[in-house]
Coordinates of N, CA and C in Angstrom, one line a residue:
M1 N -119.6 24.4 -3.6 CA -118.9 24.1 -2.3 C -117.7 23.5 -2.9
N2 N -116.4 24.1 -3.0 CA -115.3 23.8 -3.7 C -114.4 22.8 -2.7
H3 N -114.8 22.8 -1.7 CA -114.1 21.6 -0.7 C -114.6 20.5 -1.1
L4 N -116.0 20.1 -1.7 CA -116.2 18.8 -2.5 C -115.9 18.2 -3.6
K5 N -114.9 17.6 -3.9 CA -114.2 17.5 -5.0 C -114.6 16.1 -5.1
K6 N -114.7 15.8 -6.4 CA -115.0 14.6 -7.0 C -113.8 13.5 -6.9
G7 N -113.9 12.1 -6.8 CA -112.2 11.3 -6.5 C -113.3 9.8 -6.7
I8 N -112.2 9.0 -6.5 CA -112.4 7.5 -6.5 C -112.1 7.0 -5.0
C9 N -112.7 6.0 -4.6 CA -112.4 5.2 -3.3 C -112.8 3.8 -3.7
G10 N -111.9 3.3 -2.6 CA -112.2 1.6 -2.6 C -112.3 1.3 -1.6
I11 N -113.2 0.2 -1.3 CA -113.0 -1.1 -0.3 C -112.4 -2.0 -0.2
I12 N -111.1 -2.0 0.4 CA -110.4 -2.9 0.5 C -110.9 -4.6 1.1
V13 N -110.6 -5.6 0.7 CA -111.5 -6.6 0.5 C -110.6 -7.5 1.5
L14 N -111.2 -8.1 2.6 CA -110.0 -8.8 3.6 C -110.5 -10.2 3.2
T15 N -109.4 -11.0 2.7 CA -109.8 -12.2 2.8 C -109.1 -13.1 3.7
L16 N -110.1 -13.3 5.1 CA -109.2 -14.0 5.9 C -109.4 -15.2 6.0
C17 N -108.5 -15.9 6.3 CA -108.9 -17.4 6.3 C -109.0 -18.3 7.7
A18 N -110.0 -19.1 7.5 CA -110.8 -19.1 9.0 C -110.0 -20.4 9.7
G19 N -108.9 -20.6 8.7 CA -108.0 -22.0 9.6 C -108.5 -23.7 8.7
M20 N -107.9 -24.6 8.8 CA -108.2 -25.8 8.6 C -109.5 -26.6 9.4
L21 N -110.4 -26.9 8.5 CA -111.4 -27.7 9.1 C -111.1 -29.3 9.4
T22 N -111.3 -29.4 10.7 CA -110.6 -30.8 10.8 C -111.8 -31.7 11.4
G23 N -112.0 -33.1 11.0 CA -113.1 -33.7 11.5 C -112.5 -34.1 13.2
C24 N -113.7 -34.6 13.6 CA -113.8 -35.4 15.1 C -114.0 -36.7 15.3
G25 N -113.0 -37.9 15.7 CA -113.7 -38.7 15.8 C -112.5 -39.9 16.5
N26 N -112.6 -41.1 16.8 CA -112.2 -41.9 17.7 C -110.4 -41.7 16.4
K27 N -109.7 -42.2 17.3 CA -108.4 -42.5 16.7 C -107.7 -43.7 15.7
P28 N -107.4 -43.0 14.4 CA -107.6 -44.1 13.4 C -106.6 -45.2 13.8
E29 N -107.3 -46.4 13.1 CA -106.2 -47.4 13.4 C -104.8 -47.5 12.8
T30 N -104.9 -47.0 11.5 CA -103.4 -47.2 10.9 C -102.9 -45.5 10.4
A31 N -101.6 -46.1 10.0 CA -101.2 -44.4 9.5 C -101.8 -43.9 8.2
E32 N -102.4 -45.1 7.5 CA -103.1 -44.8 6.0 C -104.1 -43.7 6.4
T33 N -104.7 -44.5 7.2 CA -106.2 -43.6 7.7 C -106.1 -42.1 7.9
E34 N -104.8 -42.3 8.8 CA -104.7 -41.3 9.3 C -104.2 -39.9 8.5
S35 N -103.4 -40.0 7.8 CA -102.7 -39.4 6.8 C -104.1 -39.0 5.6
K36 N -104.9 -40.1 5.1 CA -105.8 -39.7 4.1 C -107.1 -39.0 5.0
P37 N -107.6 -38.0 4.7 CA -109.2 -37.7 5.4 C -109.9 -38.3 4.1
A38 N -111.2 -38.4 4.8 CA -112.5 -39.1 3.9 C -112.7 -38.1 3.1
A39 N -113.3 -38.4 1.6 CA -113.5 -37.9 0.7 C -114.5 -36.6 0.6
S40 N -115.2 -37.1 2.1 CA -116.4 -35.8 1.8 C -116.0 -35.0 2.6
E41 N -114.9 -35.3 3.8 CA -114.3 -34.2 4.3 C -113.6 -33.4 3.8
S42 N -112.8 -34.1 2.7 CA -112.0 -33.4 1.7 C -112.7 -32.3 1.0
A43 N -113.7 -32.6 0.3 CA -114.6 -31.9 -0.7 C -115.5 -30.6 0.3
A44 N -116.1 -30.8 1.8 CA -116.4 -29.9 2.2 C -115.6 -29.1 2.6
A45 N -114.3 -29.2 2.9 CA -113.7 -28.2 3.8 C -113.2 -26.8 3.2
P46 N -112.6 -27.0 1.8 CA -112.5 -25.6 0.8 C -113.8 -25.0 0.7
A47 N -115.1 -25.6 0.7 CA -116.6 -24.6 0.7 C -116.6 -24.1 1.8
E48 N -116.4 -24.6 3.0 CA -116.9 -24.3 4.2 C -115.8 -23.2 4.6
T49 N -114.5 -23.0 4.5 CA -113.3 -22.1 4.4 C -113.7 -20.7 3.7
D50 N -114.1 -21.3 2.4 CA -114.6 -19.9 1.8 C -115.5 -19.4 2.1
A51 N -116.8 -19.9 2.7 CA -117.7 -19.2 3.1 C -117.6 -18.8 4.5
A52 N -116.7 -19.3 5.0 CA -116.5 -18.2 6.2 C -115.3 -17.1 5.8
A53 N -114.6 -17.2 5.0 CA -113.7 -16.2 4.6 C -114.5 -14.9 4.0
E54 N -115.9 -15.4 3.2 CA -116.5 -14.4 2.4 C -117.3 -13.7 3.7
S55 N -117.6 -14.4 4.6 CA -118.5 -14.1 5.6 C -118.1 -12.9 6.6
L56 N -116.4 -13.3 6.9 CA -115.6 -12.3 7.4 C -115.3 -11.1 6.6
S57 N -114.9 -11.1 5.4 CA -115.0 -10.2 4.6 C -116.2 -8.7 4.7
E58 N -117.0 -9.7 4.4 CA -118.3 -8.8 4.6 C -118.6 -7.9 5.6
V59 N -118.5 -8.5 6.8 CA -118.5 -8.0 8.0 C -117.8 -6.8 8.2
Q60 N -116.1 -7.1 7.5 CA -115.3 -5.9 7.8 C -115.8 -4.7 6.8
E61 N -116.0 -5.3 5.6 CA -116.3 -4.3 4.7 C -117.9 -3.4 5.3
S62 N -118.6 -3.7 6.2 CA -119.6 -3.4 6.7 C -119.1 -2.3 7.6
A63 N -118.4 -3.2 8.8 CA -117.9 -1.8 9.6 C -117.0 -0.9 9.0
D64 N -116.0 -0.9 8.3 CA -115.6 -0.2 7.8 C -116.2 1.1 7.0
E65 N -117.1 0.7 5.9 CA -118.4 1.6 5.9 C -119.0 2.8 6.6
A66 N -119.3 1.9 7.5 CA -120.0 2.3 8.9 C -119.1 3.4 9.8
A67 N -117.7 3.3 9.8 CA -116.9 4.2 10.2 C -116.5 5.4 9.7
A68 N -116.4 4.8 8.5 CA -116.1 6.1 7.6 C -117.3 7.1 7.4
K69 N -118.5 6.3 7.3 CA -119.5 7.2 7.4 C -119.9 8.1 8.5
E70 N -119.4 7.7 9.6 CA -119.7 8.3 10.9 C -119.0 9.3 10.9
K71 N -117.2 9.0 9.9 CA -116.7 10.3 10.2 C -116.8 11.2 9.2
L72 N -117.4 10.7 8.0 CA -118.0 12.0 7.3 C -118.7 12.7 7.5
T73 N -120.1 11.9 8.4 CA -121.0 13.1 9.0 C -120.6 14.0 9.9
A74 N -119.5 13.6 10.9 CA -119.1 14.5 11.8 C -118.6 15.6 11.3
F75 N -117.9 15.4 9.6 CA -117.5 16.5 9.2 C -118.5 17.5 8.7
L76 N -119.4 16.8 7.9 CA -120.6 17.6 7.5 C -121.0 18.5 8.6
E77 N -121.7 17.7 9.9 CA -122.4 18.3 10.8 C -121.2 19.5 11.4
G78 N -120.2 19.3 11.4 CA -119.3 20.6 11.9 C -119.5 21.8 10.9
C79 N -119.2 21.4 9.8 CA -119.3 22.8 8.7 C -120.8 23.1 8.9
R80 N -121.9 22.5 9.3 CA -123.5 23.4 9.1 C -123.3 23.8 10.3
N81 N -122.6 23.6 11.3 CA -122.7 24.0 13.2 C -121.6 24.9 13.3
H82 N -120.3 25.0 12.4 CA -119.5 26.2 13.0 C -118.7 25.5 13.9
D83 N -118.7 24.3 13.4 CA -117.7 23.6 14.9 C -116.4 23.2 14.4
L84 N -115.6 24.2 14.1 CA -114.3 23.9 13.9 C -113.7 22.9 14.2
D85 N -113.5 22.5 15.5 CA -112.8 21.8 15.9 C -113.3 20.1 15.2
A86 N -114.6 20.3 15.4 CA -115.1 18.4 14.5 C -114.5 18.6 13.3
I87 N -114.3 19.4 12.5 CA -114.0 19.8 11.2 C -112.6 19.1 11.2
L88 N -111.5 19.7 12.2 CA -110.3 19.6 11.8 C -109.8 18.4 12.4
S89 N -110.7 17.6 13.2 CA -110.8 16.1 13.6 C -110.5 15.1 12.6
V90 N -111.4 15.6 11.6 CA -111.8 15.0 10.2 C -110.9 15.0 8.9
A91 N -110.3 16.6 8.8 CA -109.5 16.8 8.0 C -108.6 17.9 8.1
D92 N -107.4 17.3 7.8 CA -106.1 18.1 8.4 C -105.9 19.5 7.6
Y93 N -106.9 20.3 7.7 CA -106.5 21.7 6.6 C -105.5 22.5 7.8
S94 N -105.2 22.5 9.0 CA -104.4 23.3 9.5 C -103.2 22.7 8.9
G95 N -102.6 21.7 9.1 CA -101.2 21.2 8.3 C -101.0 21.5 7.1
L96 N -102.2 21.6 6.3 CA -101.9 21.9 4.7 C -101.8 23.1 4.8
Y97 N -102.5 24.1 5.2 CA -102.3 25.7 5.5 C -101.3 25.9 6.4
Q98 N -100.5 25.3 7.1 CA -99.4 26.0 7.5 C -98.4 25.6 6.3
A99 N -98.4 24.3 5.7 CA -97.4 24.2 4.3 C -97.4 25.4 3.7
L100 N -98.7 25.8 3.2 CA -99.1 26.7 2.2 C -98.6 28.2 2.7
E101 N -98.6 28.2 3.9 CA -98.3 29.7 4.6 C -97.2 30.0 5.3
G102 N -96.3 28.8 5.8 CA -94.6 28.9 6.1 C -95.0 29.8 7.8
D103 N -94.0 30.6 7.5 CA -94.1 31.4 8.8 C -94.9 32.3 8.7
A104 N -95.9 32.9 7.9 CA -96.6 33.5 7.7 C -98.1 33.0 8.3
F105 N -98.5 31.8 8.4 CA -99.5 31.5 9.3 C -99.8 32.0 10.3
D106 N -101.0 32.4 10.6 CA -102.0 32.8 11.6 C -102.9 31.8 12.3
E107 N -103.2 31.2 13.3 CA -104.0 30.2 13.6 C -105.6 30.9 13.5
A108 N -105.6 32.0 14.0 CA -106.7 33.0 14.3 C -107.3 33.3 12.8
Q109 N -106.5 33.7 11.9 CA -106.8 34.0 10.6 C -107.2 32.8 9.7
F110 N -106.7 31.6 10.1 CA -106.3 30.4 9.5 C -108.1 30.1 9.6
R111 N -108.4 30.0 11.2 CA -109.6 29.4 11.6 C -110.9 30.2 10.8
Q112 N -110.7 31.7 11.1 CA -111.6 32.9 10.3 C -111.8 32.3 8.8
E113 N -110.9 32.0 8.4 CA -111.0 32.0 6.7 C -111.5 30.6 6.7
L114 N -111.3 29.1 7.1 CA -111.8 28.2 7.2 C -113.4 28.1 7.3
E115 N -113.9 28.9 8.1 CA -115.2 28.7 8.9 C -116.0 29.7 7.7
A116 N -115.2 30.9 7.1 CA -115.8 31.6 5.9 C -115.7 30.3 4.7
M117 N -115.2 29.5 4.6 CA -114.9 28.8 3.3 C -116.2 27.1 3.3
L118 N -116.0 26.8 4.4 CA -116.5 25.7 4.7 C -118.1 25.9 5.3
C119 N -118.6 26.7 6.4 CA -119.7 26.6 7.1 C -120.4 27.9 6.5
D120 N -121.8 27.3 6.4 CA -122.8 28.2 5.6 C -122.9 28.2 4.6
S121 N -122.2 27.0 3.7 CA -122.5 26.7 2.7 C -123.4 26.0 1.8
F122 N -124.0 25.1 2.9 CA -125.1 24.5 2.6 C -126.1 24.6 3.7
E123 N -127.3 24.3 3.6 CA -128.4 24.4 4.6 C -128.6 22.9 5.3
S124 N -128.7 21.7 4.1 CA -129.0 20.4 4.4 C -127.9 19.8 3.7
Y125 N -128.0 18.6 3.8 CA -127.3 17.5 3.3 C -127.6 16.1 3.5
S126 N -127.2 15.2 2.6 CA -127.1 13.6 2.7 C -126.2 12.8 2.2
V127 N -126.1 11.9 3.3 CA -125.0 11.1 2.8 C -125.4 9.8 2.0
G128 N -125.1 9.6 0.4 CA -125.8 8.3 0.1 C -125.0 7.2 0.2
E129 N -125.2 6.7 -1.1 CA -124.6 5.3 -1.2 C -123.1 5.4 -1.4
L130 N -122.3 4.3 -1.0 CA -121.2 4.2 -1.1 C -120.5 4.1 -2.5
T131 N -119.8 4.7 -3.1 CA -119.3 4.7 -4.8 C -117.9 4.5 -4.6
S132 N -117.3 2.8 -5.0 CA -116.4 2.4 -4.5 C -116.1 1.3 -5.1
S133 N -114.7 0.7 -5.7 CA -114.6 -0.2 -6.1 C -112.9 -0.5 -5.5
Y134 N -112.5 -2.3 -5.5 CA -111.8 -2.2 -4.9 C -110.2 -1.7 -5.9
Q135 N -110.6 -2.1 -7.2 CA -109.4 -1.3 -7.9 C -109.1 0.1 -7.9
D136 N -110.2 1.0 -7.3 CA -109.9 2.4 -7.0 C -108.8 2.4 -5.8
L137 N -109.1 1.8 -4.9 CA -107.7 1.4 -3.7 C -106.7 1.3 -4.6
V138 N -106.5 0.0 -5.2 CA -105.2 -0.2 -6.0 C -104.6 0.9 -6.8
T139 N -105.6 1.4 -7.4 CA -105.2 2.8 -8.3 C -104.7 3.7 -7.2
F140 N -105.4 4.2 -6.3 CA -104.9 5.4 -5.5 C -103.4 5.0 -4.6
N141 N -103.6 3.8 -4.3 CA -102.1 3.9 -3.7 C -100.9 3.5 -4.8
G142 N -101.3 3.3 -5.8 CA -99.8 3.1 -6.7 C -99.6 4.6 -7.3
N143 N -101.0 5.1 -7.1 CA -100.4 7.0 -7.6 C -99.6 7.5 -6.5
V144 N -100.2 7.4 -5.3 CA -99.5 7.7 -4.2 C -97.9 7.7 -4.0
S145 N -97.7 6.1 -4.3 CA -96.2 5.6 -4.2 C -95.5 6.1 -5.8
S146 N -96.5 6.4 -7.0 CA -95.4 7.0 -7.9 C -95.0 8.6 -7.6
F147 N -96.0 9.4 -7.1 CA -96.0 10.5 -6.7 C -95.0 11.1 -5.9
L148 N -94.7 10.0 -4.5 CA -93.7 10.2 -3.4 C -92.3 10.1 -4.3
K149 N -92.3 9.2 -5.3 CA -91.0 8.4 -5.9 C -90.7 10.1 -6.7
E150 N -91.4 10.6 -7.5 CA -91.3 11.7 -8.2 C -90.9 12.7 -7.3
M151 N -91.3 13.0 -6.2 CA -90.9 14.0 -5.6 C -89.7 13.9 -4.9
E152 N -89.0 12.8 -5.0 CA -87.9 12.6 -4.5 C -86.6 13.0 -6.1
E153 N -87.1 13.3 -7.2 CA -86.0 13.8 -8.2 C -86.1 15.2 -8.5
E154 N -85.4 15.5 -9.1 CA -85.3 16.9 -9.0 C -85.7 17.5 -10.1
P155 N -86.9 18.5 -9.9 CA -87.7 19.1 -11.2 C -86.6 19.7 -12.1
A156 N -87.1 19.6 -13.4 CA -86.9 20.7 -14.6 C -86.4 22.1 -14.0
V157 N -87.5 22.7 -13.2 CA -87.4 24.1 -12.7 C -87.4 24.2 -11.2
P158 N -86.3 24.7 -10.4 CA -86.5 24.7 -9.2 C -87.5 25.1 -8.2
D159 N -87.8 24.0 -7.4 CA -89.0 24.4 -6.7 C -88.9 25.9 -5.8
D160 N -89.8 26.5 -5.3 CA -90.0 27.8 -4.9 C -90.1 26.9 -3.4
E161 N -89.9 28.4 -2.2 CA -90.4 27.8 -1.0 C -91.6 27.3 -0.5
E162 N -93.0 28.1 -1.0 CA -93.8 27.1 -0.9 C -94.1 25.5 -1.5
T163 N -93.5 25.5 -2.7 CA -93.7 24.6 -3.0 C -92.7 23.3 -2.3
L164 N -91.7 23.8 -1.7 CA -91.0 22.6 -1.0 C -91.6 22.3 0.2
R165 N -92.3 23.4 1.1 CA -93.1 22.9 2.1 C -94.2 22.3 1.7
L166 N -94.9 22.3 0.6 CA -95.8 21.2 0.6 C -95.2 20.0 0.2
I167 N -94.0 19.9 -0.5 CA -93.6 18.9 -0.9 C -93.2 18.0 0.8
G168 N -92.9 18.7 1.6 CA -92.3 18.3 3.0 C -93.8 17.7 3.8
Y169 N -94.5 18.1 3.6 CA -96.1 18.2 3.7 C -96.2 16.7 3.5
A170 N -96.3 16.7 2.2 CA -96.9 15.4 1.5 C -96.0 14.2 2.1
K171 N -94.7 14.0 2.4 CA -94.1 13.2 2.5 C -94.0 12.7 4.2
Q172 N -94.5 13.7 4.9 CA -94.5 13.2 6.3 C -96.3 12.6 6.3
T173 N -97.5 13.0 5.4 CA -98.8 13.0 5.5 C -99.2 11.7 4.6
M174 N -98.3 11.7 3.2 CA -99.1 10.7 2.3 C -98.5 9.4 2.5
K175 N -99.5 8.4 2.5 CA -98.9 7.2 2.4 C -99.9 6.3 1.6
P176 N -99.6 5.1 1.3 CA -100.9 4.0 0.9 C -101.9 3.7 2.1
A177 N -102.7 3.8 1.6 CA -104.3 3.7 2.3 C -104.5 2.7 2.6
D178 N -105.1 2.0 3.8 CA -105.2 0.7 4.2 C -107.0 0.2 3.6
N179 N -107.5 1.8 3.5 CA -109.1 1.6 2.7 C -109.5 2.9 2.2
R180 N -110.4 3.3 1.3 CA -110.8 4.2 0.8 C -112.1 4.5 0.1
C181 N -113.1 5.0 1.0 CA -114.3 5.1 1.0 C -115.0 6.3 0.2
A182 N -115.5 6.3 -0.9 CA -116.2 7.3 -1.4 C -117.9 7.3 -1.1
F183 N -118.4 8.4 -1.0 CA -119.7 8.5 -0.4 C -120.2 9.3 -1.5
A184 N -121.6 9.5 -2.1 CA -122.3 10.1 -2.7 C -123.2 11.2 -1.9
V185 N -122.7 12.7 -1.8 CA -123.2 13.7 -0.5 C -123.8 14.5 -1.7
T186 N -125.1 14.9 -1.6 CA -125.8 15.8 -1.8 C -126.1 16.9 -1.1
V187 N -126.2 18.1 -1.2 CA -126.2 19.0 -0.3 C -127.0 20.2 -0.7
N188 N -127.6 20.9 -0.4 CA -128.6 21.9 -0.7 C -128.3 23.3 -0.2
A189 N -128.2 24.0 -1.1 CA -127.7 25.6 -0.9 C -128.5 26.3 -1.6
G190 N -128.9 27.2 -1.0 CA -129.8 28.4 -1.7 C -131.2 27.6 -2.7
G191 N -131.4 26.5 -2.4 CA -132.5 25.5 -3.0 C -132.1 25.0 -4.2
T192 N -130.9 24.8 -4.2 CA -129.9 24.1 -5.4 C -129.2 23.1 -4.5
E193 N -129.6 21.7 -5.3 CA -129.0 20.3 -5.1 C -127.8 20.3 -5.7
T194 N -126.8 19.7 -4.9 CA -125.6 19.3 -5.8 C -124.9 18.1 -5.1
T195 N -124.7 17.4 -5.9 CA -124.1 16.1 -5.6 C -122.6 15.7 -5.8
D196 N -122.1 15.2 -5.0 CA -120.6 14.9 -5.2 C -119.9 13.9 -4.5
D197 N -119.1 13.4 -4.7 CA -118.6 12.1 -4.1 C -117.2 12.7 -3.2
L198 N -117.5 12.7 -2.0 CA -116.5 12.9 -0.8 C -115.8 11.8 -0.1
V199 N -114.3 11.6 -0.6 CA -113.6 10.4 -0.3 C -112.9 10.6 1.1
M200 N -112.7 9.4 1.8 CA -112.6 9.4 3.4 C -111.2 7.9 2.9
L201 N -110.3 8.5 3.8 CA -108.9 7.5 3.7 C -108.8 6.9 5.0
R202 N -108.6 5.5 5.1 CA -108.1 5.2 6.9 C -106.6 4.5 6.2
C203 N -105.8 5.0 7.3 CA -104.8 4.6 7.6 C -104.6 4.2 8.7
G204 N -104.4 2.8 9.0 CA -104.5 2.5 10.7 C -106.0 2.3 10.9
D205 N -106.2 2.7 12.3 CA -107.2 2.6 12.9 C -108.4 4.0 12.3
T206 N -107.3 5.0 11.7 CA -108.0 6.6 11.6 C -108.6 6.9 10.3
W207 N -109.8 7.3 10.4 CA -110.3 7.5 9.1 C -109.9 9.2 9.2
Q208 N -109.9 9.8 7.8 CA -109.6 11.2 7.3 C -110.2 11.6 6.4
L209 N -110.6 12.7 5.7 CA -111.4 13.2 4.7 C -109.7 13.5 3.9
D210 N -109.9 12.9 2.4 CA -108.9 12.9 1.5 C -108.3 14.6 1.3
L211 N -107.5 15.0 1.8 CA -106.7 16.1 1.2 C -105.4 15.5 0.4
V212 N -105.1 14.5 0.2 CA -103.8 14.2 -0.6 C -104.2 14.9 -1.7
T213 N -105.1 14.5 -2.2 CA -105.5 14.9 -3.9 C -105.1 16.4 -4.1
E214 N -105.8 17.4 -3.1 CA -105.5 18.6 -2.9 C -104.2 19.2 -3.0
T215 N -103.3 18.4 -2.1 CA -102.0 18.8 -1.6 C -101.3 18.5 -3.2
A216 N -101.4 17.1 -3.7 CA -100.9 16.8 -5.0 C -101.1 17.7 -5.8
T217 N -102.3 18.2 -6.0 CA -102.6 19.2 -7.0 C -101.7 20.5 -7.1
R218 N -101.8 21.0 -5.6 CA -101.3 22.4 -5.5 C -99.8 22.2 -5.6
I219 N -99.1 21.0 -5.6 CA -97.8 21.2 -6.0 C -97.5 21.0 -7.4
Y220 N -98.4 20.4 -8.2 CA -98.2 20.4 -9.7 C -98.7 21.8 -10.5
Q221 N -99.4 22.6 -9.8 CA -100.5 23.9 -10.2 C -98.8 24.8 -9.6
N222 N -98.1 24.7 -8.9 CA -97.1 25.8 -8.6 C -95.9 25.0 -9.5
R223 N -95.7 24.0 -9.5 CA -94.7 23.4 -10.6 C -94.7 24.2 -12.3
V224 N -95.9 24.1 -12.8 CA -96.6 24.5 -13.9 C -96.1 26.1 -14.1
Y225 N -96.8 27.2 -12.9 CA -96.5 28.4 -12.9 C -95.4 28.6 -12.8
N226 N -94.0 27.9 -12.1 CA -92.8 28.1 -11.8 C -92.4 28.2 -13.4
A227 N -92.9 27.2 -14.0 CA -92.2 26.7 -15.6 C -92.2 27.9 -16.4
G228 N -93.7 28.5 -16.3 CA -94.4 29.4 -16.8 C -93.5 30.6 -16.8
Q229 N -93.1 31.0 -15.4 CA -92.2 32.7 -15.2 C -90.8 32.2 -15.8
Q230 N -90.5 30.8 -15.6 CA -89.1 30.7 -16.6 C -88.9 30.9 -17.9
Q231 N -89.9 30.9 -18.7 CA -89.9 31.0 -19.8 C -90.3 32.4 -20.3
E232 N -90.8 33.3 -19.2 CA -91.0 34.3 -19.5 C -89.6 34.9 -19.4

């Protein structure tokens, strides 16, 4: 399955502050007692706040993981059931291939080729454990920012029209992710099992299959090819 690309992912850890914990009781008699909380109160507040923040973070992580897994499952079900609309609701192959083809893009032909590429490529699948770290998310976002900055610079060899379209597509769609989740996905094709990581990205409230890596790879491949053509 060529579309199953190994990658890295990250769960963003949200450290949400629960607010200042204050005690209740009678109005203090002096300014001194009002300004100085009891020793037991001061000691308890940080621990309780940290516990509340950790609990909220775990809830958010669990919700994000479930949402990402649901979207990934919808994509895999779309592949297995020849449901191109389900596939395209999770992965923007249409935008990527319009950038590749330009005016030559044909919707009917695109859908036919996409079905041939993705559908009937496996008989069964299972979505396994989340394989991620926070540092993966940080690295991914740093790479996206560096890539977009590089695309603003003039290349050593002028870009061809396809590369320029891909760069335009990248500038429109690439952005630092709010979350990045990868799952170990095992597929069975013809009696052979293969396990790869599939990466889901969240920007705002929307989860999408990661096509960022493929877009960037195609741009770099084109530039390497153009440089080789110039040398010849």
